[in-house]
Coordinates of C-alpha atoms in Angstrom, one line a residue:
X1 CA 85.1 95.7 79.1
X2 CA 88.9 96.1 79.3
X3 CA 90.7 93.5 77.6
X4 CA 91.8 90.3 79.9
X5 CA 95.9 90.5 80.6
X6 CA 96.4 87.8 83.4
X7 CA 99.7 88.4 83.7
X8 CA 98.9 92.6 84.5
X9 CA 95.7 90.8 86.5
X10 CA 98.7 88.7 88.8
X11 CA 100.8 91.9 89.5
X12 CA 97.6 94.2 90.0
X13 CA 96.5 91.1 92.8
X14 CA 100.1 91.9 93.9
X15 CA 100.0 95.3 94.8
X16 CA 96.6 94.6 96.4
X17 CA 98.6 91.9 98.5
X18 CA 101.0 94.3 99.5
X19 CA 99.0 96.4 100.4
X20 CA 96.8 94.3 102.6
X21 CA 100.0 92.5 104.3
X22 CA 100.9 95.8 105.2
X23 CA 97.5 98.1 106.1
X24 CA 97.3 97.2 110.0
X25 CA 101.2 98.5 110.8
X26 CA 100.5 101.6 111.4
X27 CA 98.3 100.6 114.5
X28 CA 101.5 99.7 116.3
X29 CA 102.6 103.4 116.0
X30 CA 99.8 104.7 117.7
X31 CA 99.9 106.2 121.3
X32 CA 96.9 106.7 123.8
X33 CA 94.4 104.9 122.5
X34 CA 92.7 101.8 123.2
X35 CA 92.2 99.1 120.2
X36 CA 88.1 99.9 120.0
X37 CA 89.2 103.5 119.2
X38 CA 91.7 102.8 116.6
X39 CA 89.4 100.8 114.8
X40 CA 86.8 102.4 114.8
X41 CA 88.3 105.5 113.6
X42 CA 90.2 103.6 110.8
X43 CA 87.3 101.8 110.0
X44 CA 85.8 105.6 108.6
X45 CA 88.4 105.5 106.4
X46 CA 88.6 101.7 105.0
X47 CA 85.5 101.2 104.7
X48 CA 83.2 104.5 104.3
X49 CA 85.5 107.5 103.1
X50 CA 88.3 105.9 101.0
X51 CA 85.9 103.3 98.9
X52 CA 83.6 106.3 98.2
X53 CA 85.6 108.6 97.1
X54 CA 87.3 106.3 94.8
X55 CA 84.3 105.2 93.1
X56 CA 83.5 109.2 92.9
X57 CA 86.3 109.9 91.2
X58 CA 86.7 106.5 89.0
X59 CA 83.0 105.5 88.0
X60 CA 80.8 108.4 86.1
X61 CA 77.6 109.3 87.2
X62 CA 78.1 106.9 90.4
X63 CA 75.7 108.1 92.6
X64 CA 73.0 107.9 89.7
X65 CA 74.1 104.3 89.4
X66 CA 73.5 103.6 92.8
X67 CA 70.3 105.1 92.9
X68 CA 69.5 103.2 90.1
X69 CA 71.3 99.9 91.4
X70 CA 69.0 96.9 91.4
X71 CA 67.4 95.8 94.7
X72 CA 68.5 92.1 95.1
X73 CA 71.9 92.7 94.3
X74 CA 72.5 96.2 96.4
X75 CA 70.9 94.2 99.5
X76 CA 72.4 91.0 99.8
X77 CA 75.8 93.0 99.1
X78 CA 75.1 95.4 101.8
X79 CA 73.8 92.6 103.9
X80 CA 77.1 90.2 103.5
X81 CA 79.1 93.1 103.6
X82 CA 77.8 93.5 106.9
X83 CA 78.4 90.0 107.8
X84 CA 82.1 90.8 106.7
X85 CA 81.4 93.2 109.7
X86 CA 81.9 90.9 112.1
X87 CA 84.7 89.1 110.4
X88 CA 86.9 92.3 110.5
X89 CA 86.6 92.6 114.4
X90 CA 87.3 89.4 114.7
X91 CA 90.7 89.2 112.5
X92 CA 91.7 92.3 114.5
X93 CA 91.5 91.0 117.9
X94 CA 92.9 87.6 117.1
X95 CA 96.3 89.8 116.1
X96 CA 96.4 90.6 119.7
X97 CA 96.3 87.1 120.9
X98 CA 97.9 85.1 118.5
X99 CA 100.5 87.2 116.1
X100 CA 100.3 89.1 112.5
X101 CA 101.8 85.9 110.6
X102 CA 99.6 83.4 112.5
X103 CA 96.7 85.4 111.9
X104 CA 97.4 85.6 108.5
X105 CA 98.0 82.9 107.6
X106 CA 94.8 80.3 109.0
X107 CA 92.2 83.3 108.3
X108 CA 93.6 84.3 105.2
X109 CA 94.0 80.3 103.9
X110 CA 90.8 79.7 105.1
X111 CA 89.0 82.5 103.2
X112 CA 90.7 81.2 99.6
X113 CA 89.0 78.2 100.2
X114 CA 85.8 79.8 101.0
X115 CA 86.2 82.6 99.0
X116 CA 86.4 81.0 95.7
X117 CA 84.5 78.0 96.0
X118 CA 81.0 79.8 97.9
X119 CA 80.3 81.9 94.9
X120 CA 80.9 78.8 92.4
X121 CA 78.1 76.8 94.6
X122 CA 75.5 79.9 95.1
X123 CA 75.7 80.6 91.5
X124 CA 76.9 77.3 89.5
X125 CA 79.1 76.4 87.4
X126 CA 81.8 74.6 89.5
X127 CA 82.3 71.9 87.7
X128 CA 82.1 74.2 84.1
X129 CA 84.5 76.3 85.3
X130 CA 87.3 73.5 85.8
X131 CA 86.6 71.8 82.4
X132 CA 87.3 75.1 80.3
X133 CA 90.9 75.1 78.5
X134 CA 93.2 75.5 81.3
X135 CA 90.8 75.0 83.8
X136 CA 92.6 72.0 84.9
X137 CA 95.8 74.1 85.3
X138 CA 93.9 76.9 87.0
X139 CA 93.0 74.2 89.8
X140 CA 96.2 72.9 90.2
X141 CA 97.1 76.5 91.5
X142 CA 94.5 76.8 93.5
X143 CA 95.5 73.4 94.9
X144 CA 99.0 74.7 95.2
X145 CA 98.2 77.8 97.0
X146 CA 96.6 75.7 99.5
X147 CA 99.5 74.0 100.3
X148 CA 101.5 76.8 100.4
X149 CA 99.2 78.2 102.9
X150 CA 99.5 75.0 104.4
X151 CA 103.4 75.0 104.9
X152 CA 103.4 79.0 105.9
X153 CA 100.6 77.9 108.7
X154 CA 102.7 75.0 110.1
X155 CA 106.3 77.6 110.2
X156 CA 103.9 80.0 112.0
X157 CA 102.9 76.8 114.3
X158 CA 106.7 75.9 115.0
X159 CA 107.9 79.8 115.4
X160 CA 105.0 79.9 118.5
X161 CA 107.0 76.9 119.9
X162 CA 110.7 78.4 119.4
X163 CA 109.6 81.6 121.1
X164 CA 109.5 82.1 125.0
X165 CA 106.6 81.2 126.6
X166 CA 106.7 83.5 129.4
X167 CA 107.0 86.6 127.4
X168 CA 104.3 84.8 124.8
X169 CA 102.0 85.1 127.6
X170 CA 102.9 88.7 128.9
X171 CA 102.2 90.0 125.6
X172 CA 98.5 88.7 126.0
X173 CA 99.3 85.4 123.8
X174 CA 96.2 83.2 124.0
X175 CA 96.5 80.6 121.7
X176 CA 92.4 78.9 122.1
X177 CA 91.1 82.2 121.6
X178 CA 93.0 83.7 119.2
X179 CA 92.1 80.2 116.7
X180 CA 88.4 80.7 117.5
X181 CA 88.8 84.1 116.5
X182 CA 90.7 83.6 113.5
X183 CA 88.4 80.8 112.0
X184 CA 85.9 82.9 112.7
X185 CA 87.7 86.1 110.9
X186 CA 88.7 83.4 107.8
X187 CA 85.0 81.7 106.9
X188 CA 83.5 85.4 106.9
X189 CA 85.9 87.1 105.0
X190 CA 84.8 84.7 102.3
X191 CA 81.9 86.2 102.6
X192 CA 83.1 89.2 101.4
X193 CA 83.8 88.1 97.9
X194 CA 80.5 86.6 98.3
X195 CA 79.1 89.9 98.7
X196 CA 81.4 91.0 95.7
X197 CA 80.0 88.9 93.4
X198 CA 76.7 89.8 94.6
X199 CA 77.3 93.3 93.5
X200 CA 78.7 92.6 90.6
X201 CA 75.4 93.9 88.3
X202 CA 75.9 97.0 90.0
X203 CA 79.9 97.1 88.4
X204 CA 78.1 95.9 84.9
X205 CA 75.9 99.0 85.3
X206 CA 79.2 100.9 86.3
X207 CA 80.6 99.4 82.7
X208 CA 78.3 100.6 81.0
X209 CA 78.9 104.1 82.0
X210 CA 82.2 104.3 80.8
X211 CA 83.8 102.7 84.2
X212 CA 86.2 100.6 82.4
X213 CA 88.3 98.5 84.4
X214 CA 87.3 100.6 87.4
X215 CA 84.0 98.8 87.4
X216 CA 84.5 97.4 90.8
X217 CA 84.7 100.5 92.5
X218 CA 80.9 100.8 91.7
X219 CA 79.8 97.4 93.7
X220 CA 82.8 97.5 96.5
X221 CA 81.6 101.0 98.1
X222 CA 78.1 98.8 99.1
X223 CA 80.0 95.8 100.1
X224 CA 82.0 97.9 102.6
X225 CA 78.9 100.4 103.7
X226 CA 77.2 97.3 105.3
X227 CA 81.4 96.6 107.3
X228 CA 81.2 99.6 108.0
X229 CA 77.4 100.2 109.8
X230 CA 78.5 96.9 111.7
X231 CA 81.6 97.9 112.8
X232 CA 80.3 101.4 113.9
X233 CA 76.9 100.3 115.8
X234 CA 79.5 97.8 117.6
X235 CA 82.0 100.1 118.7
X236 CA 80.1 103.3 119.6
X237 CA 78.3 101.1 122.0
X238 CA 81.4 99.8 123.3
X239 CA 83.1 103.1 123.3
X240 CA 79.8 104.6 125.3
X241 CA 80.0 101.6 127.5
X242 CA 83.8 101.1 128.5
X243 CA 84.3 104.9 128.1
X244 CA 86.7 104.9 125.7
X245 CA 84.6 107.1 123.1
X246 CA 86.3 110.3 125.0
X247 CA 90.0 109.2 123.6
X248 CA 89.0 110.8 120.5
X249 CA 88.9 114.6 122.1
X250 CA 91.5 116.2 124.1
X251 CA 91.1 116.8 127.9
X252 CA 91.2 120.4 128.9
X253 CA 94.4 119.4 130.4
X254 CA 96.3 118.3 127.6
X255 CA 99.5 119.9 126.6
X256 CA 100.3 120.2 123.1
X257 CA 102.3 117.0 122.6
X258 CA 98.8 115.3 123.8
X259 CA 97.4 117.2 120.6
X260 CA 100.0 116.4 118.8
X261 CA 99.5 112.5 119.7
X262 CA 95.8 112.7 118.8
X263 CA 96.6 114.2 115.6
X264 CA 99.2 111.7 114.5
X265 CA 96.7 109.0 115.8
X266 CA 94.1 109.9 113.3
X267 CA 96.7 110.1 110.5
X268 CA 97.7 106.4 111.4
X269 CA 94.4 105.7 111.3
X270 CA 93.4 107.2 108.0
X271 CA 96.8 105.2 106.3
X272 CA 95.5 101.8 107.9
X273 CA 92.2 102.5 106.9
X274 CA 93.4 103.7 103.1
X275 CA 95.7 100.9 102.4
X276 CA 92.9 98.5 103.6
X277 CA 90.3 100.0 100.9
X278 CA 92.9 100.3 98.4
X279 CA 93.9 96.2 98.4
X280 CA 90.6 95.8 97.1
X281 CA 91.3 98.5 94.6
X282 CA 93.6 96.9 93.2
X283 CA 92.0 93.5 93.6
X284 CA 89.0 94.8 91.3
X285 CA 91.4 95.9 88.5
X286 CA 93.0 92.8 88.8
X287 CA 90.0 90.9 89.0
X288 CA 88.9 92.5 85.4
X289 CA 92.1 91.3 83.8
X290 CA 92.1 87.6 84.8
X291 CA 89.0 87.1 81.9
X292 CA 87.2 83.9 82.2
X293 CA 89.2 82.7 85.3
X294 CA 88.0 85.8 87.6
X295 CA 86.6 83.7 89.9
X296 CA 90.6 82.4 90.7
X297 CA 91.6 86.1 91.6
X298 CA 89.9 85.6 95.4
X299 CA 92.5 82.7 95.8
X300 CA 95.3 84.4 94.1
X301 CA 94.7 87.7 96.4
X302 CA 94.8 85.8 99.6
X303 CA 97.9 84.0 98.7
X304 CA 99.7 87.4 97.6
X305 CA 98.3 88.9 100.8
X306 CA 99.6 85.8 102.8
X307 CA 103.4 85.8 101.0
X308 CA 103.5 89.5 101.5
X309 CA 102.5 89.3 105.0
X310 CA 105.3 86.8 106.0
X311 CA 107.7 89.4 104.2
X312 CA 106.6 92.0 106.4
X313 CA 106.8 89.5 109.3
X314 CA 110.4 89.0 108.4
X315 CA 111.1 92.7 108.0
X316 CA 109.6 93.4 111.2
X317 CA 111.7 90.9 112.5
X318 CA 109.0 88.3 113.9
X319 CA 111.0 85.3 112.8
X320 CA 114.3 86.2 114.3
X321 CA 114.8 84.4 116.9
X322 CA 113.5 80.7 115.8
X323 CA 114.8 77.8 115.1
X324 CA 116.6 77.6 111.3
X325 CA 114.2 74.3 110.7
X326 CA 110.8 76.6 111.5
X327 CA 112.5 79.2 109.0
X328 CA 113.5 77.0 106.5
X329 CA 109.7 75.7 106.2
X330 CA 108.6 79.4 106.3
X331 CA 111.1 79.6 103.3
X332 CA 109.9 77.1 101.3
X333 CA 106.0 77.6 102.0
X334 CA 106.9 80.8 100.3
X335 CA 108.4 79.2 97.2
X336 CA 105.3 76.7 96.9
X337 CA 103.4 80.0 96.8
X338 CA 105.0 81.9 94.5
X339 CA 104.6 78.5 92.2
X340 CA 100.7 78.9 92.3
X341 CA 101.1 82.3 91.9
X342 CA 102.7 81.7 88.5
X343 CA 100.4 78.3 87.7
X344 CA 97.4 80.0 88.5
X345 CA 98.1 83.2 85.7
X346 CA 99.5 80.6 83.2
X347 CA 96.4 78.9 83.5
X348 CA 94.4 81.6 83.0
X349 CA 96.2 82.7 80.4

């Protein structure tokens, strides 16, 4: 077991942040393709490809260990990975109807809620947890994240407002759905660490092999195989069915900038896909190095991924044209989360 550093665990959770905040960017670039084609071809990648071969190359022997992996915990982490599934398609659509910073920021906040208090109630120890030296101070980050969440949520509320309606609603801006989608997207990708934790024997096996910190690789590759079977089942049928499944071959027509489009599509694809699979890399090295506290790291991911996604947001220029009151409270839900960022890893120090 490598040897807890919560301060390497909060800048590992980081770079998994950043990561996340800025995997689905590359979507925007692509060119002839409808949305069920670019994900499901990214999907491959985040959740099949990428997550396998980085357990190939970081865990020995892992294709022994997952022979070998015990029943109960392979299934119910293939089976809420699956679950997951659904959460994924969700999240993506709601981006088309109600913003990346929106999104982000109710799904996101609502799976560090769920997220890190599901596994304490399926497995115990809530209370336990909280009572430990520096529980308490662990919780009040936790507590502060959600604030922060709160705060970025309510500038992403009032930036909605500032914008123009008219081309709000050209752009496919549908506020109803896009918060049924997003709740949706937020409860079930608290799931996933649900399914993580599930998995986790098959990491301790992965341990035990030599894995080192890059136990996680073991249990996350299972976790994403049951994403992944749901998101391709869904979206070969609805590629058959609104005959979309031919945008990944050329016509007999096309010229070679077509080719050329197709090409650079699948290399979008692949980079979305990748940076997707490696936020979770990151979050299982981090996870390793926040020691007794690991079950904080879910929370302390999804607020880095939420900061993070704002700065994109900013870069990208989302927020340039509201109000300075709806930026100042973007501003200082920021702050407030870069506090819990630095309460929860004292804490858990």
């Amino acid at each position: 077991m490598s040897a807890p550093n919560s301060l390497l665990g909060t800048l590992l959770h980081a770079v998994g942040g950043i990561s996340a905040a800025s995997c689905y960017l590359p979507s925007t670039k692509t060119k002839g393709w409808s949305w069920n084609t670019f994900w499901l071809a990214q999907s491959i990648f985040a959740w099949l490809l990428v997550p396998t071969v980085l357990a190939w190359l970081t865990v020995p022997n892992f294709f022994s260990i997952i022979a070998n992996a015990p029943s109960k915990p392979f299934w119910m982490a293939l089976f809420l990975g699956g679950i997951y599934g659904f959460g994924g398609m969700s999240f993506g659509k709601a981006i088309n109807h109600i913003g990346y910073s929106l999104t982000y920021t109710i799904a996101i906040g609502i799976s560090a809620v769920v997220g890190t208090i599901m596994p304490l109630m399926v497995f115990g120890g809530l209370g336990d947890f909280f009572t430990k030296p520096g529980g308490s101070i662990v919780l009040l980050g936790m507590l502060l994240s959600i604030v922060g969440v709160i705060i970025c949520g309510w500038a992403g509320f009032k930036k909605e407002k500032d914008l123009d309606a008219d081309k709000l609603n050209k752009a496919g801006f549908n506020m109803m759905l896009g918060l049924g989608l997003t709740i949706i997207a937020g409860v079930l990708s608290g799931v996933f660490n649900l399914s993580l934790e599930y998995g986790q024997p098959i990491a301790d096996m992965a341990a035990e092999n030599g894995a080192g910190q890059f136990e996680g690789n073991a249990k996350l590759v299972v976790s994403t195989l049951g994403c992944f079977i749901v998101n391709f089942i869904w979206y070969i049928v609805v590629g058959f069915k609104q005959k979309t499944i031919t945008e990944f071959l050329p016509n007999k027509n096309d010229d070679e900038n077509k080719e050329k489009s197709l090409t650079r599509n699948w290399l979008l694809s692949s980079l979305t896909g990748s940076l997707w699979c490696l936020q979770f890399f990151f979050y299982g090295l981090g996870h390793v190095k926040m020691g007794e506290y690991q079950f904080a790291s879910w929370v302390l991911h999804m607020s880095m991924l939420i900061f993070f996604s704002y700065i994109v947001g900013v870069i990208m220029k989302e927020w340039k044209n509201v109000k300075k009151e709806t930026y100042t409270i973007l501003v200082i839900g920021l702050v407030v989360l870069i506090l819990s960022f630095c309460v929860t890893s004292y804490g858990s120090y």
